[in-house]
Coordinates of C-alpha atoms in Angstrom, one line a residue:
G1 CA 0.0 -0.1 -0.2
A2 CA 0.9 3.8 0.2
A3 CA 1.7 3.6 3.8
A4 CA 5.1 5.4 5.1
P5 CA 7.8 3.0 4.0
L6 CA 8.6 0.4 6.7
H7 CA 12.3 0.4 8.7
L8 CA 14.4 -2.1 7.4
Q9 CA 13.7 -5.3 9.3
Y10 CA 15.9 -7.8 7.2
L11 CA 17.8 -5.8 4.4
L12 CA 20.7 -3.7 5.6
E13 CA 21.1 -0.7 4.1
P14 CA 23.4 -0.4 1.3
L15 CA 26.6 1.5 2.1
H16 CA 26.8 2.9 -1.2
P17 CA 23.5 3.6 -3.0
T18 CA 25.5 4.1 -6.1
V19 CA 27.7 1.5 -7.6
H20 CA 30.7 2.8 -10.2
T21 CA 31.5 0.9 -13.4
Q22 CA 32.6 0.8 -16.9
R23 CA 31.0 -0.9 -19.9
G24 CA 32.4 -4.6 -20.5
A25 CA 33.6 -4.5 -16.6
T26 CA 31.6 -6.8 -13.5
A27 CA 29.7 -5.0 -11.5
T28 CA 28.0 -6.2 -7.9
L29 CA 24.9 -4.5 -6.7
P30 CA 25.1 -5.3 -2.9
C31 CA 22.1 -7.0 -1.0
V32 CA 22.8 -8.2 2.0
L33 CA 20.3 -9.9 4.9
R34 CA 20.7 -9.2 8.1
A35 CA 18.6 -12.1 9.2
L36 CA 16.9 -15.3 7.4
P37 CA 12.9 -15.3 7.3
R38 CA 11.4 -18.5 7.4
N39 CA 10.0 -18.9 3.7
Y40 CA 11.3 -15.9 1.7
R41 CA 11.9 -15.1 -1.9
V42 CA 14.6 -12.1 -3.1
K43 CA 13.3 -10.6 -6.3
W44 CA 15.7 -8.4 -8.2
S45 CA 14.1 -6.2 -10.6
K46 CA 15.5 -2.8 -12.9
V47 CA 13.5 0.4 -12.8
E48 CA 12.5 1.4 -16.1
P49 CA 11.7 4.9 -16.6
A50 CA 10.9 4.9 -20.3
N51 CA 8.0 2.6 -19.8
Y52 CA 7.0 3.4 -16.1
G53 CA 7.8 -0.2 -15.4
E54 CA 10.2 -2.8 -14.0
S55 CA 11.3 -5.8 -15.4
I56 CA 12.5 -8.7 -13.4
I57 CA 15.9 -10.4 -13.8
I58 CA 15.9 -12.7 -11.0
I59 CA 14.0 -14.7 -8.2
T60 CA 15.9 -16.7 -5.6
N61 CA 14.3 -18.5 -2.2
G62 CA 17.9 -19.2 -1.0
L63 CA 18.4 -22.7 -2.7
F64 CA 17.3 -22.3 -6.3
H65 CA 17.1 -18.9 -8.5
K66 CA 15.6 -18.7 -12.1
N67 CA 16.8 -16.0 -14.2
Y68 CA 14.3 -13.4 -16.4
G69 CA 14.9 -11.4 -19.5
P70 CA 17.5 -9.9 -21.4
L71 CA 19.6 -9.7 -19.1
S72 CA 19.5 -13.5 -18.2
P73 CA 22.7 -15.0 -19.9
R74 CA 24.8 -12.2 -18.0
V75 CA 23.7 -12.1 -13.9
R76 CA 24.1 -14.4 -11.2
L77 CA 23.6 -14.1 -7.4
R78 CA 27.1 -13.6 -6.0
H79 CA 26.1 -15.8 -2.7
S80 CA 29.2 -15.4 -1.0
H81 CA 27.5 -16.5 2.3
R82 CA 24.1 -17.3 3.4
Y83 CA 23.0 -14.0 4.1
D84 CA 24.4 -12.3 0.7
A85 CA 21.5 -12.0 -2.3
S86 CA 23.8 -9.3 -4.1
L87 CA 23.4 -9.4 -7.5
T88 CA 26.3 -10.0 -10.1
I89 CA 26.4 -8.3 -14.0
S90 CA 28.9 -9.5 -15.8
N91 CA 30.4 -7.9 -19.1
V92 CA 28.4 -4.7 -18.1
A93 CA 26.5 -3.0 -21.2
L94 CA 25.6 0.7 -22.2
E95 CA 21.9 -0.4 -21.3
D96 CA 22.4 -1.4 -17.8
E97 CA 22.6 1.6 -16.7
G98 CA 20.3 2.6 -14.4
R99 CA 18.3 1.7 -11.2
Y100 CA 17.7 -1.7 -9.5
R101 CA 15.3 -2.6 -6.7
C102 CA 16.4 -5.8 -4.7
Q103 CA 13.0 -6.7 -2.7
L104 CA 12.3 -9.2 0.4
V105 CA 9.2 -10.8 -0.1
N106 CA 8.1 -12.7 3.0
G107 CA 4.3 -13.1 3.1
L108 CA 2.9 -9.9 4.9
E109 CA 5.9 -7.8 5.3
D110 CA 7.8 -6.8 2.3
E111 CA 10.9 -4.2 2.1
S112 CA 13.0 -3.3 -0.6
I113 CA 16.6 -1.3 -1.1
S114 CA 17.0 1.0 -4.3
L115 CA 20.4 0.6 -6.4
T116 CA 22.0 2.7 -9.2
L117 CA 24.0 1.6 -11.7
H118 CA 26.5 3.7 -12.9
L119 CA 28.5 3.7 -15.9
E120 CA 31.1 6.5 -16.7
G121 CA 30.8 7.5 -20.2
V122 CA 30.5 10.7 -22.2
V123 CA 27.7 12.2 -23.8
F124 CA 27.7 13.5 -27.4
P125 CA 25.0 15.5 -29.8
Y126 CA 24.1 13.6 -32.6
Q127 CA 22.4 14.4 -36.5
P128 CA 23.0 12.6 -39.5
S129 CA 24.2 13.5 -42.9
N130 CA 20.8 15.1 -44.0
G131 CA 21.1 18.2 -41.7
R132 CA 19.3 18.8 -37.9
Y133 CA 16.4 17.9 -36.8
K134 CA 15.7 14.7 -39.0
F135 CA 15.0 12.4 -35.9
N136 CA 11.6 11.3 -34.5
Y137 CA 12.6 9.2 -31.6
H138 CA 12.5 5.7 -32.8
E139 CA 15.1 6.9 -35.3
A140 CA 17.0 9.1 -33.0
K141 CA 17.3 5.6 -30.9
R142 CA 18.4 3.8 -33.7
A143 CA 21.0 6.2 -34.5
C144 CA 22.9 6.3 -31.3
E145 CA 23.2 2.6 -31.5
Q146 CA 24.6 2.5 -34.6
Q147 CA 27.2 4.6 -33.1
D148 CA 27.9 2.5 -30.5
S149 CA 26.3 4.2 -28.2
R150 CA 22.5 4.6 -26.7
L151 CA 20.0 7.8 -26.1
A152 CA 21.6 9.4 -22.9
T153 CA 19.4 9.4 -20.1
Y154 CA 18.4 13.0 -18.0
Q155 CA 20.9 12.3 -15.4
Q156 CA 24.0 11.7 -18.0
L157 CA 22.7 15.0 -20.0
Y158 CA 22.9 17.0 -17.1
K159 CA 26.0 15.8 -15.7
A160 CA 27.7 16.0 -19.3
W161 CA 26.2 19.8 -19.0
T162 CA 27.9 20.5 -15.7
E163 CA 31.6 19.3 -17.5
G164 CA 30.8 21.4 -20.4
L165 CA 28.5 20.4 -22.8
D166 CA 27.0 23.5 -24.5
W167 CA 24.9 22.9 -27.7
C168 CA 22.5 25.1 -29.4
N169 CA 20.2 22.0 -31.0
A170 CA 17.8 20.3 -29.3
G171 CA 17.8 16.6 -28.8
W172 CA 16.3 13.3 -27.7
I173 CA 17.1 11.8 -24.4
L174 CA 16.0 7.7 -23.5
D175 CA 12.5 9.0 -21.5
G176 CA 11.0 10.4 -24.8
T177 CA 11.8 14.0 -23.8
V178 CA 13.7 16.5 -25.6
H179 CA 16.5 19.1 -24.5
Y180 CA 19.6 21.1 -25.0
P181 CA 22.1 22.2 -23.0
I182 CA 23.4 25.4 -22.9
I183 CA 26.5 27.3 -20.9
N184 CA 27.3 30.5 -22.6
S185 CA 23.8 32.2 -22.7
R186 CA 23.4 33.8 -26.4
E187 CA 21.2 34.9 -29.5
P188 CA 20.5 32.0 -31.3
C189 CA 19.9 29.7 -28.5
G190 CA 17.0 31.2 -26.6
G191 CA 18.4 34.7 -25.9
R192 CA 20.9 36.0 -23.7
L193 CA 18.4 36.6 -20.6
L194 CA 17.8 32.6 -20.3
L195 CA 19.9 31.4 -17.9
P196 CA 22.7 28.6 -18.4
G197 CA 20.9 25.2 -17.9
V198 CA 19.4 21.7 -19.6
R199 CA 16.9 23.7 -20.8
T200 CA 13.8 21.6 -22.0
Y201 CA 11.0 21.4 -24.6
G202 CA 9.5 18.6 -22.4
A203 CA 7.8 15.3 -23.7
R204 CA 7.1 15.3 -27.4
D205 CA 5.3 12.9 -30.1
K206 CA 7.5 10.0 -30.6
Q207 CA 6.6 9.6 -34.1
K208 CA 5.8 13.0 -35.3
D209 CA 8.3 15.6 -33.7
R210 CA 12.0 15.7 -35.2
F211 CA 15.0 16.7 -33.5
D212 CA 18.7 15.7 -33.0
A213 CA 19.7 13.2 -30.7
F214 CA 21.9 13.2 -27.8
C215 CA 24.2 9.9 -27.1
F216 CA 25.8 8.3 -24.1
T217 CA 28.9 5.8 -24.8
S218 CA 31.4 4.3 -22.1
A219 CA 35.1 3.1 -22.4
L220 CA 35.1 0.2 -24.3
Q221 CA 38.5 -2.4 -22.2
G222 CA 40.5 -3.9 -24.8
S223 CA 39.7 -1.7 -27.5
Q224 CA 41.7 0.7 -29.7
V225 CA 41.0 3.8 -31.8
Y226 CA 44.1 4.8 -34.0
F227 CA 44.8 7.2 -37.1
I228 CA 46.4 6.4 -40.6
R229 CA 47.4 9.2 -42.3
G230 CA 46.8 9.6 -45.9
H231 CA 44.3 11.6 -48.7
L232 CA 41.8 9.3 -48.7
N233 CA 38.3 8.9 -50.4
F234 CA 35.6 7.1 -47.9
K235 CA 35.9 4.1 -49.6
E236 CA 40.1 4.1 -49.5
A237 CA 39.7 5.0 -45.8
A238 CA 37.4 1.9 -45.0
Q239 CA 39.7 -0.1 -47.0
A240 CA 42.6 0.8 -45.0
C241 CA 40.9 -0.2 -41.6
R242 CA 40.4 -3.7 -42.9
N243 CA 43.9 -4.0 -44.1
Q244 CA 45.0 -3.7 -41.2
G245 CA 42.1 -5.9 -39.5
A246 CA 39.8 -2.9 -38.1
A247 CA 37.3 -1.0 -39.2
L248 CA 36.4 2.2 -39.9
A249 CA 35.5 4.0 -36.2
K250 CA 32.1 4.8 -35.1
V251 CA 31.3 8.4 -33.7
G252 CA 30.6 6.7 -30.0
Q253 CA 33.9 4.9 -30.4
L254 CA 35.7 8.0 -31.4
Y255 CA 34.4 10.1 -28.5
S256 CA 34.9 7.4 -26.1
A257 CA 38.8 6.9 -27.4
W258 CA 38.8 10.9 -26.8
K259 CA 37.3 10.8 -23.5
F260 CA 39.2 7.6 -21.9
S261 CA 42.2 7.1 -24.0
Q262 CA 43.1 10.7 -24.3
L263 CA 43.2 10.5 -28.1
D264 CA 44.6 13.6 -29.3
R265 CA 44.7 14.5 -33.3
C266 CA 45.3 17.5 -35.6
D267 CA 43.8 15.5 -38.4
G268 CA 40.4 14.9 -40.0
G269 CA 39.5 11.2 -40.5
W270 CA 36.6 9.6 -42.3
L271 CA 34.0 7.8 -39.8
A272 CA 31.5 4.9 -40.4
D273 CA 29.0 7.4 -40.9
G274 CA 30.7 9.1 -43.6
S275 CA 31.5 12.2 -41.2
V276 CA 35.0 13.9 -41.0
R277 CA 35.9 14.4 -37.6
Y278 CA 39.0 14.5 -35.0
P279 CA 39.7 14.5 -31.6
I280 CA 41.3 17.3 -29.4
T281 CA 42.0 16.8 -25.5
T282 CA 44.8 19.6 -25.4
P283 CA 43.4 22.3 -27.2
R284 CA 46.0 24.6 -29.4
Q285 CA 45.8 27.6 -31.6
R286 CA 46.3 25.6 -35.1
C287 CA 44.0 23.0 -34.4
G288 CA 40.6 24.8 -35.1
G289 CA 41.3 27.2 -32.6
L290 CA 38.5 26.3 -29.8
P291 CA 39.4 27.0 -26.6
E292 CA 37.9 23.8 -24.9
P293 CA 38.9 20.0 -25.9
G294 CA 36.3 18.3 -27.8
V295 CA 36.0 15.7 -30.9
R296 CA 35.8 18.3 -33.9
S297 CA 33.7 17.6 -37.0
F298 CA 34.0 18.8 -40.2
G299 CA 30.6 17.5 -41.1
F300 CA 29.6 14.9 -44.2
P301 CA 32.0 16.0 -47.1
S302 CA 31.4 14.6 -50.4
K303 CA 32.6 10.6 -50.2
E304 CA 34.8 11.2 -53.3
M305 CA 36.8 13.8 -51.8
R306 CA 40.3 12.9 -51.2
T307 CA 41.8 15.2 -48.3
Y308 CA 41.1 13.4 -44.9
G309 CA 43.1 10.3 -43.2
S310 CA 40.6 7.4 -41.6
Y311 CA 40.1 6.6 -37.7
C312 CA 40.5 3.0 -37.3
F313 CA 38.6 0.9 -34.7
V314 CA 39.9 -2.3 -33.3
G315 CA 38.5 -4.2 -30.8
K316 CA 39.6 -7.2 -28.5

């Protein structure tokens, strides 16, 4: 019912309600009982704000357990002692980010604790080659996934804004709302009088309304992005990577290498989506002149142009 939350009788309050991890790592969400009730079940679920629900991940009665849903092959109970109902997720994926609930079901008195799995990552705005405001929600979601990322959550976008993301075009995020993060208030971006912040357009029609996308990606363990010099057109750039057993990098992979491996190059290079970009971690005058670090873009030049090198991605 809607009564005040009961004080926890069986479950220990988590010491750190947020667990920090990276993509590809193994993460454990702690849930420990201080006593074992007679007939009990522990139910782990993931809170899904996008569809206002929860999806069950695992249910145990202490002896047997059953896994459910898409996380099924990658989760297990840690069970390092008889009071331990902690959940271990292996090979953490981008979509694992979010809130989890460990619920003790014990006849009348159910109780639960809530934990957040936080991936270290980077948010980037994305628009396709045919210009701005071309994606409905579903297309934006697919576009991020094609760039080795996923639509950012509001928390991820907000954190990126506090770290310096300043972008004038509005974009979809995971819950179906539309926002744009502004640090330097200026004329074309809502005017000078509006305060800096994450400006919001609220929830929009997921079929009809069209905006850009804000994508989120995380470090990729054991992978590498590197640059090949040359004056290559798009096809030649792709072939140059393939010759070395690699592939043209996706936009998310370049951002990840920039953020987590400090990739810093002044040379424009082709990426898999046909865009040309270059990553700068140490800004300098002759590299685009902008004072902040970032991934700079030359947009989507003609694929016949032989002006650029290529950024290649090799996984583990």
